[in-house]
Amino acid sequence: MGFPGIAIRLVIWSSLYYPHFASNVKIKKFTKPCFVGDEIENTCSDSSESCHEKIGSGLQLVRLDGIKTGHVQWLNDIDSKSVKLITRAMRPVVFEIPEFLSPEECDHIISLAKDSGLKTSNSGFSTYDGDLEEELTQAGTLTPRPFNELNIKKILRYMNFLKNKSPRHRWRFSEHTWLRQDVTADPVLKGLHERIIKLTKLPRKIVQGGEPMQVVRYEKYGHYHAHMDSTIKGPTVPCCHQNYLRAHDCKVCRFVTILYYLNDVEDGGQTAFLIADNMTTTPDELENSKADTDEFNLSVNCHSANLVIPPTRGTAIMWYNNFIDPDSGLLGEVDRYTSHGGCEVIKGEKWIANNWLTAPTKYSRHIKSIFDNGFD
């Protein structure tokens, strides 16, 4: 069963990247908006407005130096202990951090997620609890011959059936929830934020303005095909974490991703970076829609990725999605070598958590993150 030579890639960037907390932000009336047409204003109306952030010119982003692939370094005094950083790639810079979370912390985060209630990760597809093999038998299979002999509508119906019913044909197959990490947060999550500040060496305002923690559960066949955590759009398109006026178009500005493995997986569930440290394949070649293979499909092509990191309870993976703008020291261009995803869970289940640390561009340094509610 299959369609030789056909690769279907679905990329969805929408409000699903930002949880419902954002929609609850109380917006003051502006005397002058932060965004006018295609241009981002250099100032909000005045310093009393809710979008204005007095951060001055001293705010600078920092990237830890990986030195070289395979390099091991230790950071001291991270929550009263030393933390081991293993450089797994230099393009992009990817660190593996063993035992960053304790078993108790992993269990606690899973418990908080269960109590919060998980929902199907929205990738535009409905859930399915039926017997897929039986339904496929009833629906029949297609060979290349029908493309020449049958009405195209039947082929499209068949493809739509697979898209909606089969877990393996969804771009993302998981459940997730969001956990606050601000002043109202669970003490363990608030403590983790302090650890992140010491680990990343980023300004407190950057970490404080990051997204709430996302916790994800992948059951059998669960996966997330390859994607990037930041989106590539024009310099004047507002960052979604600063989109107070809820402009229709915004871009995801996640400077750092920290992914935590919360359990050991019986089989599968690795995190794959498709072209990390690849000296022969470029992002343009990877994203070529006319390519004969589909490396983005991590249900099939997990082990063809250049870097594959297996899930180990308590391990964190940290990488930088963007470069630093050399003029301002703030968020720069997206690193297209960060294409990554979650390989299919073959046996058992997989629990992970994500911390995304957002950052402003030089055009939006004066605009506060909608997630910044403080730590104290």
PDB file of N, CA and C in Angstrom, residues 88-169:
ATOM      1  N   ARG A  88      26.665  17.611  21.203  1.00  0.00           N
ATOM      2  CA  ARG A  88      26.291  16.570  20.239  1.00  0.00           C
ATOM      3  C   ARG A  88      26.343  17.057  18.802  1.00  0.00           C
ATOM      4  N   ALA A  89      26.337  18.356  18.605  1.00  0.00           N
ATOM      5  CA  ALA A  89      26.454  18.918  17.254  1.00  0.00           C
ATOM      6  C   ALA A  89      26.869  20.382  17.390  1.00  0.00           C
ATOM      7  N   MET A  90      27.487  20.887  16.310  1.00  0.00           N
ATOM      8  CA  MET A  90      27.879  22.296  16.275  1.00  0.00           C
ATOM      9  C   MET A  90      27.064  23.105  15.280  1.00  0.00           C
ATOM     10  N   ARG A  91      26.334  22.412  14.409  1.00  0.00           N
ATOM     11  CA  ARG A  91      25.522  23.112  13.407  1.00  0.00           C
ATOM     12  C   ARG A  91      24.196  22.387  13.256  1.00  0.00           C
ATOM     13  N   PRO A  92      23.221  22.711  14.098  1.00  0.00           N
ATOM     14  CA  PRO A  92      23.206  23.743  15.137  1.00  0.00           C
ATOM     15  C   PRO A  92      23.931  23.248  16.392  1.00  0.00           C
ATOM     16  N   VAL A  93      24.160  24.177  17.320  1.00  0.00           N
ATOM     17  CA  VAL A  93      24.752  23.775  18.594  1.00  0.00           C
ATOM     18  C   VAL A  93      23.698  23.034  19.405  1.00  0.00           C
ATOM     19  N   VAL A  94      23.972  21.749  19.701  1.00  0.00           N
ATOM     20  CA  VAL A  94      23.053  20.896  20.452  1.00  0.00           C
ATOM     21  C   VAL A  94      23.811  20.309  21.639  1.00  0.00           C
ATOM     22  N   PHE A  95      23.247  20.478  22.834  1.00  0.00           N
ATOM     23  CA  PHE A  95      23.839  19.911  24.039  1.00  0.00           C
ATOM     24  C   PHE A  95      22.948  18.797  24.585  1.00  0.00           C
ATOM     25  N   GLU A  96      23.571  17.712  25.022  1.00  0.00           N
ATOM     26  CA  GLU A  96      22.878  16.680  25.793  1.00  0.00           C
ATOM     27  C   GLU A  96      23.321  16.829  27.239  1.00  0.00           C
ATOM     28  N   ILE A  97      22.347  16.862  28.159  1.00  0.00           N
ATOM     29  CA  ILE A  97      22.640  17.128  29.571  1.00  0.00           C
ATOM     30  C   ILE A  97      22.072  15.981  30.409  1.00  0.00           C
ATOM     31  N   PRO A  98      22.869  14.966  30.709  1.00  0.00           N
ATOM     32  CA  PRO A  98      22.368  13.821  31.474  1.00  0.00           C
ATOM     33  C   PRO A  98      21.991  14.226  32.901  1.00  0.00           C
ATOM     34  N   GLU A  99      20.949  13.583  33.424  1.00  0.00           N
ATOM     35  CA  GLU A  99      20.526  13.726  34.825  1.00  0.00           C
ATOM     36  C   GLU A  99      20.258  15.178  35.210  1.00  0.00           C
ATOM     37  N   PHE A 100      19.758  15.964  34.262  1.00  0.00           N
ATOM     38  CA  PHE A 100      19.423  17.350  34.598  1.00  0.00           C
ATOM     39  C   PHE A 100      18.213  17.399  35.522  1.00  0.00           C
ATOM     40  N   LEU A 101      17.269  16.484  35.329  1.00  0.00           N
ATOM     41  CA  LEU A 101      16.128  16.329  36.237  1.00  0.00           C
ATOM     42  C   LEU A 101      16.301  15.058  37.044  1.00  0.00           C
ATOM     43  N   SER A 102      15.869  15.095  38.274  1.00  0.00           N
ATOM     44  CA  SER A 102      15.896  13.900  39.119  1.00  0.00           C
ATOM     45  C   SER A 102      14.707  13.016  38.786  1.00  0.00           C
ATOM     46  N   PRO A 103      14.761  11.720  39.124  1.00  0.00           N
ATOM     47  CA  PRO A 103      13.585  10.857  38.909  1.00  0.00           C
ATOM     48  C   PRO A 103      12.333  11.407  39.577  1.00  0.00           C
ATOM     49  N   GLU A 104      12.501  11.997  40.760  1.00  0.00           N
ATOM     50  CA  GLU A 104      11.350  12.549  41.478  1.00  0.00           C
ATOM     51  C   GLU A 104      10.756  13.742  40.735  1.00  0.00           C
ATOM     52  N   GLU A 105      11.621  14.577  40.172  1.00  0.00           N
ATOM     53  CA  GLU A 105      11.124  15.723  39.398  1.00  0.00           C
ATOM     54  C   GLU A 105      10.394  15.252  38.141  1.00  0.00           C
ATOM     55  N   CYS A 106      10.928  14.233  37.484  1.00  0.00           N
ATOM     56  CA  CYS A 106      10.265  13.699  36.286  1.00  0.00           C
ATOM     57  C   CYS A 106       8.869  13.190  36.628  1.00  0.00           C
ATOM     58  N   ASP A 107       8.779  12.403  37.696  1.00  0.00           N
ATOM     59  CA  ASP A 107       7.481  11.860  38.108  1.00  0.00           C
ATOM     60  C   ASP A 107       6.516  12.970  38.501  1.00  0.00           C
ATOM     61  N   HIS A 108       7.050  14.004  39.157  1.00  0.00           N
ATOM     62  CA  HIS A 108       6.198  15.106  39.607  1.00  0.00           C
ATOM     63  C   HIS A 108       5.619  15.869  38.418  1.00  0.00           C
ATOM     64  N   ILE A 109       6.434  16.124  37.404  1.00  0.00           N
ATOM     65  CA  ILE A 109       5.951  16.848  36.219  1.00  0.00           C
ATOM     66  C   ILE A 109       4.895  16.027  35.491  1.00  0.00           C
ATOM     67  N   ILE A 110       5.112  14.727  35.374  1.00  0.00           N
ATOM     68  CA  ILE A 110       4.105  13.859  34.747  1.00  0.00           C
ATOM     69  C   ILE A 110       2.806  13.910  35.534  1.00  0.00           C
ATOM     70  N   SER A 111       2.907  13.884  36.860  1.00  0.00           N
ATOM     71  CA  SER A 111       1.712  13.938  37.706  1.00  0.00           C
ATOM     72  C   SER A 111       0.968  15.257  37.529  1.00  0.00           C
ATOM     73  N   LEU A 112       1.704  16.358  37.459  1.00  0.00           N
ATOM     74  CA  LEU A 112       1.064  17.662  37.241  1.00  0.00           C
ATOM     75  C   LEU A 112       0.341  17.690  35.897  1.00  0.00           C
ATOM     76  N   ALA A 113       0.972  17.091  34.894  1.00  0.00           N
ATOM     77  CA  ALA A 113       0.356  17.081  33.560  1.00  0.00           C
ATOM     78  C   ALA A 113      -0.932  16.264  33.568  1.00  0.00           C
ATOM     79  N   LYS A 114      -0.917  15.125  34.219  1.00  0.00           N
ATOM     80  CA  LYS A 114      -2.120  14.296  34.292  1.00  0.00           C
ATOM     81  C   LYS A 114      -3.234  15.032  35.020  1.00  0.00           C
ATOM     82  N   ASP A 115      -2.888  15.704  36.116  1.00  0.00           N
ATOM     83  CA  ASP A 115      -3.884  16.455  36.876  1.00  0.00           C
ATOM     84  C   ASP A 115      -4.446  17.614  36.057  1.00  0.00           C
ATOM     85  N   SER A 116      -3.591  18.210  35.217  1.00  0.00           N
ATOM     86  CA  SER A 116      -4.030  19.335  34.391  1.00  0.00           C
ATOM     87  C   SER A 116      -4.974  18.876  33.289  1.00  0.00           C
ATOM     88  N   GLY A 117      -4.776  17.632  32.821  1.00  0.00           N
ATOM     89  CA  GLY A 117      -5.611  17.100  31.750  1.00  0.00           C
ATOM     90  C   GLY A 117      -4.946  17.289  30.399  1.00  0.00           C
ATOM     91  N   LEU A 118      -4.701  16.191  29.704  1.00  0.00           N
ATOM     92  CA  LEU A 118      -4.060  16.269  28.402  1.00  0.00           C
ATOM     93  C   LEU A 118      -5.101  16.274  27.293  1.00  0.00           C
ATOM     94  N   LYS A 119      -4.772  16.923  26.205  1.00  0.00           N
ATOM     95  CA  LYS A 119      -5.656  16.936  25.039  1.00  0.00           C
ATOM     96  C   LYS A 119      -4.842  16.574  23.804  1.00  0.00           C
ATOM     97  N   THR A 120      -5.534  16.122  22.781  1.00  0.00           N
ATOM     98  CA  THR A 120      -4.861  15.738  21.552  1.00  0.00           C
ATOM     99  C   THR A 120      -4.121  16.928  20.966  1.00  0.00           C
ATOM    100  N   SER A 121      -2.835  16.707  20.639  1.00  0.00           N
ATOM    101  CA  SER A 121      -2.045  17.760  20.016  1.00  0.00           C
ATOM    102  C   SER A 121      -2.645  18.078  18.656  1.00  0.00           C
ATOM    103  N   ASN A 122      -3.031  19.319  18.464  1.00  0.00           N
ATOM    104  CA  ASN A 122      -3.825  19.710  17.298  1.00  0.00           C
ATOM    105  C   ASN A 122      -2.944  19.926  16.081  1.00  0.00           C
ATOM    106  N   SER A 123      -3.020  18.988  15.158  1.00  0.00           N
ATOM    107  CA  SER A 123      -2.348  19.175  13.880  1.00  0.00           C
ATOM    108  C   SER A 123      -3.347  19.125  12.743  1.00  0.00           C
ATOM    109  N   GLY A 124      -4.591  19.416  13.047  1.00  0.00           N
ATOM    110  CA  GLY A 124      -5.614  19.462  12.020  1.00  0.00           C
ATOM    111  C   GLY A 124      -6.286  18.140  11.747  1.00  0.00           C
ATOM    112  N   PHE A 125      -6.027  17.130  12.607  1.00  0.00           N
ATOM    113  CA  PHE A 125      -6.598  15.814  12.378  1.00  0.00           C
ATOM    114  C   PHE A 125      -7.415  15.382  13.585  1.00  0.00           C
ATOM    115  N   SER A 126      -8.421  14.532  13.347  1.00  0.00           N
ATOM    116  CA  SER A 126      -9.247  14.024  14.432  1.00  0.00           C
ATOM    117  C   SER A 126      -8.604  12.797  15.043  1.00  0.00           C
ATOM    118  N   THR A 127      -9.056  12.438  16.244  1.00  0.00           N
ATOM    119  CA  THR A 127      -8.553  11.231  16.884  1.00  0.00           C
ATOM    120  C   THR A 127      -9.198   9.993  16.266  1.00  0.00           C
ATOM    121  N   TYR A 128      -8.575   8.855  16.497  1.00  0.00           N
ATOM    122  CA  TYR A 128      -9.084   7.612  15.902  1.00  0.00           C
ATOM    123  C   TYR A 128      -8.877   6.469  16.882  1.00  0.00           C
ATOM    124  N   ASP A 129      -9.944   5.736  17.181  1.00  0.00           N
ATOM    125  CA  ASP A 129      -9.871   4.622  18.116  1.00  0.00           C
ATOM    126  C   ASP A 129     -10.316   3.309  17.489  1.00  0.00           C
ATOM    127  N   GLY A 130     -10.511   3.275  16.186  1.00  0.00           N
ATOM    128  CA  GLY A 130     -11.019   2.065  15.537  1.00  0.00           C
ATOM    129  C   GLY A 130      -9.920   1.096  15.150  1.00  0.00           C
ATOM    130  N   ASP A 131     -10.308   0.054  14.440  1.00  0.00           N
ATOM    131  CA  ASP A 131      -9.384  -0.962  13.942  1.00  0.00           C
ATOM    132  C   ASP A 131      -8.942  -0.540  12.540  1.00  0.00           C
ATOM    133  N   LEU A 132      -7.762   0.042  12.462  1.00  0.00           N
ATOM    134  CA  LEU A 132      -7.296   0.613  11.206  1.00  0.00           C
ATOM    135  C   LEU A 132      -7.152  -0.443  10.116  1.00  0.00           C
ATOM    136  N   GLU A 133      -6.557  -1.590  10.463  1.00  0.00           N
ATOM    137  CA  GLU A 133      -6.327  -2.612   9.450  1.00  0.00           C
ATOM    138  C   GLU A 133      -7.648  -3.109   8.855  1.00  0.00           C
ATOM    139  N   GLU A 134      -8.661  -3.279   9.713  1.00  0.00           N
ATOM    140  CA  GLU A 134      -9.958  -3.740   9.227  1.00  0.00           C
ATOM    141  C   GLU A 134     -10.572  -2.712   8.283  1.00  0.00           C
ATOM    142  N   GLU A 135     -10.487  -1.435   8.662  1.00  0.00           N
ATOM    143  CA  GLU A 135     -11.082  -0.399   7.831  1.00  0.00           C
ATOM    144  C   GLU A 135     -10.331  -0.241   6.511  1.00  0.00           C
ATOM    145  N   LEU A 136      -9.003  -0.400   6.553  1.00  0.00           N
ATOM    146  CA  LEU A 136      -8.242  -0.327   5.313  1.00  0.00           C
ATOM    147  C   LEU A 136      -8.616  -1.463   4.369  1.00  0.00           C
ATOM    148  N   THR A 137      -8.896  -2.641   4.962  1.00  0.00           N
ATOM    149  CA  THR A 137      -9.306  -3.783   4.145  1.00  0.00           C
ATOM    150  C   THR A 137     -10.624  -3.481   3.438  1.00  0.00           C
ATOM    151  N   GLN A 138     -11.550  -2.872   4.203  1.00  0.00           N
ATOM    152  CA  GLN A 138     -12.839  -2.528   3.618  1.00  0.00           C
ATOM    153  C   GLN A 138     -12.703  -1.418   2.583  1.00  0.00           C
ATOM    154  N   ALA A 139     -11.785  -0.485   2.846  1.00  0.00           N
ATOM    155  CA  ALA A 139     -11.626   0.637   1.929  1.00  0.00           C
ATOM    156  C   ALA A 139     -10.888   0.220   0.668  1.00  0.00           C
ATOM    157  N   GLY A 140     -10.095  -0.849   0.791  1.00  0.00           N
ATOM    158  CA  GLY A 140      -9.295  -1.278  -0.355  1.00  0.00           C
ATOM    159  C   GLY A 140      -7.977  -0.534  -0.414  1.00  0.00           C
ATOM    160  N   THR A 141      -7.088  -0.983  -1.265  1.00  0.00           N
ATOM    161  CA  THR A 141      -5.802  -0.325  -1.429  1.00  0.00           C
ATOM    162  C   THR A 141      -5.662   0.169  -2.853  1.00  0.00           C
ATOM    163  N   LEU A 142      -4.723   1.066  -3.038  1.00  0.00           N
ATOM    164  CA  LEU A 142      -4.495   1.641  -4.354  1.00  0.00           C
ATOM    165  C   LEU A 142      -3.113   1.268  -4.870  1.00  0.00           C
ATOM    166  N   THR A 143      -3.030   1.000  -6.115  1.00  0.00           N
ATOM    167  CA  THR A 143      -1.770   0.791  -6.817  1.00  0.00           C
ATOM    168  C   THR A 143      -1.648   1.912  -7.840  1.00  0.00           C
ATOM    169  N   PRO A 144      -0.509   2.028  -8.513  1.00  0.00           N
ATOM    170  CA  PRO A 144      -0.399   3.110  -9.517  1.00  0.00           C
ATOM    171  C   PRO A 144      -1.462   3.061 -10.608  1.00  0.00           C
ATOM    172  N   ARG A 145      -2.032   1.884 -10.867  1.00  0.00           N
ATOM    173  CA  ARG A 145      -3.004   1.747 -11.949  1.00  0.00           C
ATOM    174  C   ARG A 145      -4.213   2.677 -11.809  1.00  0.00           C
ATOM    175  N   PRO A 146      -4.804   2.815 -10.578  1.00  0.00           N
ATOM    176  CA  PRO A 146      -5.980   3.696 -10.455  1.00  0.00           C
ATOM    177  C   PRO A 146      -5.706   5.141 -10.841  1.00  0.00           C
ATOM    178  N   PHE A 147      -4.451   5.572 -10.726  1.00  0.00           N
ATOM    179  CA  PHE A 147      -4.168   6.948 -11.117  1.00  0.00           C
ATOM    180  C   PHE A 147      -4.492   7.185 -12.591  1.00  0.00           C
ATOM    181  N   ASN A 148      -4.441   6.125 -13.365  1.00  0.00           N
ATOM    182  CA  ASN A 148      -4.720   6.239 -14.794  1.00  0.00           C
ATOM    183  C   ASN A 148      -6.162   5.880 -15.140  1.00  0.00           C
ATOM    184  N   GLU A 149      -6.805   5.067 -14.280  1.00  0.00           N
ATOM    185  CA  GLU A 149      -8.106   4.513 -14.642  1.00  0.00           C
ATOM    186  C   GLU A 149      -9.273   5.049 -13.828  1.00  0.00           C
ATOM    187  N   LEU A 150      -9.015   5.543 -12.612  1.00  0.00           N
ATOM    188  CA  LEU A 150     -10.111   5.939 -11.733  1.00  0.00           C
ATOM    189  C   LEU A 150     -10.278   7.454 -11.700  1.00  0.00           C
ATOM    190  N   ASN A 151     -11.446   7.861 -11.254  1.00  0.00           N
ATOM    191  CA  ASN A 151     -11.711   9.278 -11.053  1.00  0.00           C
ATOM    192  C   ASN A 151     -10.823   9.791  -9.927  1.00  0.00           C
ATOM    193  N   ILE A 152     -10.204  10.951 -10.109  1.00  0.00           N
ATOM    194  CA  ILE A 152      -9.290  11.491  -9.118  1.00  0.00           C
ATOM    195  C   ILE A 152      -9.964  11.714  -7.777  1.00  0.00           C
ATOM    196  N   LYS A 153     -11.281  11.926  -7.761  1.00  0.00           N
ATOM    197  CA  LYS A 153     -11.984  12.154  -6.503  1.00  0.00           C
ATOM    198  C   LYS A 153     -11.885  10.939  -5.581  1.00  0.00           C
ATOM    199  N   LYS A 154     -11.896   9.737  -6.172  1.00  0.00           N
ATOM    200  CA  LYS A 154     -11.786   8.538  -5.349  1.00  0.00           C
ATOM    201  C   LYS A 154     -10.401   8.455  -4.717  1.00  0.00           C
ATOM    202  N   ILE A 155      -9.419   8.819  -5.480  1.00  0.00           N
ATOM    203  CA  ILE A 155      -8.059   8.819  -4.940  1.00  0.00           C
ATOM    204  C   ILE A 155      -7.941   9.826  -3.800  1.00  0.00           C
ATOM    205  N   LEU A 156      -8.513  11.012  -3.979  1.00  0.00           N
ATOM    206  CA  LEU A 156      -8.449  12.027  -2.943  1.00  0.00           C
ATOM    207  C   LEU A 156      -9.200  11.590  -1.695  1.00  0.00           C
ATOM    208  N   ARG A 157     -10.330  10.904  -1.865  1.00  0.00           N
ATOM    209  CA  ARG A 157     -11.075  10.396  -0.702  1.00  0.00           C
ATOM    210  C   ARG A 157     -10.234   9.376   0.054  1.00  0.00           C
ATOM    211  N   TYR A 158      -9.548   8.536  -0.693  1.00  0.00           N
ATOM    212  CA  TYR A 158      -8.712   7.516  -0.057  1.00  0.00           C
ATOM    213  C   TYR A 158      -7.566   8.170   0.723  1.00  0.00           C
ATOM    214  N   MET A 159      -6.934   9.159   0.121  1.00  0.00           N
ATOM    215  CA  MET A 159      -5.843   9.847   0.799  1.00  0.00           C
ATOM    216  C   MET A 159      -6.351  10.595   2.019  1.00  0.00           C
ATOM    217  N   ASN A 160      -7.513  11.183   1.932  1.00  0.00           N
ATOM    218  CA  ASN A 160      -8.096  11.879   3.067  1.00  0.00           C
ATOM    219  C   ASN A 160      -8.430  10.914   4.192  1.00  0.00           C
ATOM    220  N   PHE A 161      -8.868   9.691   3.820  1.00  0.00           N
ATOM    221  CA  PHE A 161      -9.139   8.659   4.818  1.00  0.00           C
ATOM    222  C   PHE A 161      -7.877   8.342   5.610  1.00  0.00           C
ATOM    223  N   LEU A 162      -6.770   8.143   4.901  1.00  0.00           N
ATOM    224  CA  LEU A 162      -5.514   7.849   5.585  1.00  0.00           C
ATOM    225  C   LEU A 162      -5.089   9.001   6.480  1.00  0.00           C
ATOM    226  N   LYS A 163      -5.222  10.204   5.981  1.00  0.00           N
ATOM    227  CA  LYS A 163      -4.803  11.380   6.735  1.00  0.00           C
ATOM    228  C   LYS A 163      -5.558  11.508   8.046  1.00  0.00           C
ATOM    229  N   ASN A 164      -6.852  11.212   8.021  1.00  0.00           N
ATOM    230  CA  ASN A 164      -7.687  11.396   9.198  1.00  0.00           C
ATOM    231  C   ASN A 164      -7.713  10.206  10.134  1.00  0.00           C
ATOM    232  N   LYS A 165      -7.441   9.025   9.631  1.00  0.00           N
ATOM    233  CA  LYS A 165      -7.607   7.831  10.438  1.00  0.00           C
ATOM    234  C   LYS A 165      -6.306   7.224  10.941  1.00  0.00           C
ATOM    235  N   SER A 166      -5.282   7.240  10.118  1.00  0.00           N
ATOM    236  CA  SER A 166      -4.068   6.513  10.448  1.00  0.00           C
ATOM    237  C   SER A 166      -3.110   7.360  11.276  1.00  0.00           C
ATOM    238  N   PRO A 167      -2.738   6.898  12.472  1.00  0.00           N
ATOM    239  CA  PRO A 167      -1.773   7.659  13.272  1.00  0.00           C
ATOM    240  C   PRO A 167      -0.476   7.931  12.520  1.00  0.00           C
ATOM    241  N   ARG A 168      -0.033   6.968  11.729  1.00  0.00           N
ATOM    242  CA  ARG A 168       1.253   7.120  11.050  1.00  0.00           C
ATOM    243  C   ARG A 168       1.216   8.155   9.935  1.00  0.00           C
ATOM    244  N   HIS A 169       0.055   8.562   9.503  1.00  0.00           N
ATOM    245  CA  HIS A 169      -0.045   9.532   8.431  1.00  0.00           C
ATOM    246  C   HIS A 169      -0.318  10.944   8.952  1.00  0.00           C
TER     247      HIS A 169
END
